[in-house]
Amino acid sequence: VFFFFKQKTAYEIAQRLVGSEMCIRDSSGTAKVSGDSPNRTTAYGLPKDKKGKGLPSGSVGPTQIRSLTLKQLKDHIQDMYLQKQKYDEKCAESMLPRETMEQYMYTYLNQRYGLKNLIIEWAAAIINGIKRYSLEDSDVALFGKILRNECDEDFRVVHNEVKSAMNDILKDKLKKKFKHKSEGDICKILNDIQAGEIEEGEWTEVIRKMYNEEHCGILEHRIRDKISENKQSLNKGEGKRLTREELRALQSKKGNNITFSIFQKIVLDFQLATHEKYLKKFISVFKKIDADTNGIINEGEFRELLAMMKVVQTEEEIERLLQNVDPFNNMQITFSECLSLLSSETTTVPDRDPTGREMKTISLLEKFTNEDSQEIQSHSPAVINPPSQMIHNQNNLLI
């Protein structure tokens, strides 16, 4: 019989790395490896000892500063996502509590490298990599927000679905444009676009098929602003200074094309920003409950959360939610588990029907988010005409 034992190196080791052994913030907010310091706040907010005392520290070997390339960082992030999914399944099978992404990062690094000095080096490298690349890469920005409990882990599914939708719509357009080309040729053209520029007719069709008129208008405005910004920067002294004739020729040639990676980032950032806006009210309440800011609450705090949200009325409903979110009574419920539960559990509210007789079903989270609104609105941009093989549920995906 196989038993899965949760190693006592996940959160416990992470706690022992706080302060004297862990990556801490310096005055500029940069994560660094430090010697003994009274500041025991980790780079991503690991909790202090509840008694305010120094945590035990073991001997740590020499450490070095690692600097990750964007590719190295993204490879680690993707592997962490994959391994955490497997780890969560094992924890569920063994009736153990699920870890936050912050907790799991240390579990992952311990399992991969083992030695404390290597865990410290890689944790600092990942945290500094997030700081360095978040503004230029949407995948890194999303991981950083998940790590800080500013976004739920499930949103990664949405993030990937948006990418797939963009590629599938573009591929479908290429098939219609080049009817006699083989699948391999179409894929090569698609790869060339993804590595270079996407034409105006292509990017406008992508966003118009993905979003409604309002959101499409917002995105188109942002994309055209970026194109104008890029055109203006052509003559601002980076490299060779262009003549007016050369500049006009270059702009005429490029038209309203845009680098595909920039286009994709604008769309992904828009989707994430909309989701953050939707979660803002919930996060505010959750932080009031989560006193130690570690992204985990117990049963009492979960009950307090539900009371503040006012989305359930009876003890029976509360017990049912507790059974779903913490069936083994571990008394540890993560930020992402709360959001997943409240997004999947539904209730009925009056529809926009003037008579007030029509009812509609929405999630508990959506009810809480929109309780001050006069009407229940869709809380996110949603794909209008997604590829047939994709399934979009507004309550669980494009939020």
Coordinates of N, CA and C in Angstrom, one line a residue, residues 4 6 57 199 215 227 229 322 335 352 370 399:
F4 N 1.2 8.6 1.0 CA 1.9 9.8 0.7 C 2.0 10.6 1.9
K6 N 3.3 14.0 3.6 CA 3.7 15.4 3.3 C 5.0 15.7 4.1
S57 N 17.1 28.8 13.4 CA 17.9 28.7 12.2 C 19.0 27.7 12.2
E199 N -0.7 41.7 -38.7 CA -1.3 42.8 -39.5 C -2.5 43.4 -38.8
H215 N -15.7 46.0 -25.0 CA -14.4 45.6 -24.6 C -13.5 45.6 -25.9
I227 N 0.7 51.4 -31.1 CA 1.3 51.5 -32.4 C 1.8 52.9 -32.6
E229 N 2.7 55.0 -30.4 CA 3.9 55.2 -29.5 C 5.1 54.6 -30.1
L322 N -18.4 24.3 4.1 CA -17.2 23.8 4.8 C -16.9 22.4 4.4
F335 N -6.6 30.9 0.1 CA -7.2 32.0 -0.7 C -7.8 31.5 -2.0
R352 N -33.2 41.0 -14.7 CA -33.5 42.3 -15.0 C -35.0 42.5 -15.5
N370 N -21.5 42.0 -6.9 CA -22.5 42.9 -7.5 C -23.7 43.3 -6.6
I399 N -13.0 35.3 -16.3 CA -13.4 36.2 -15.2 C -12.3 37.1 -14.8

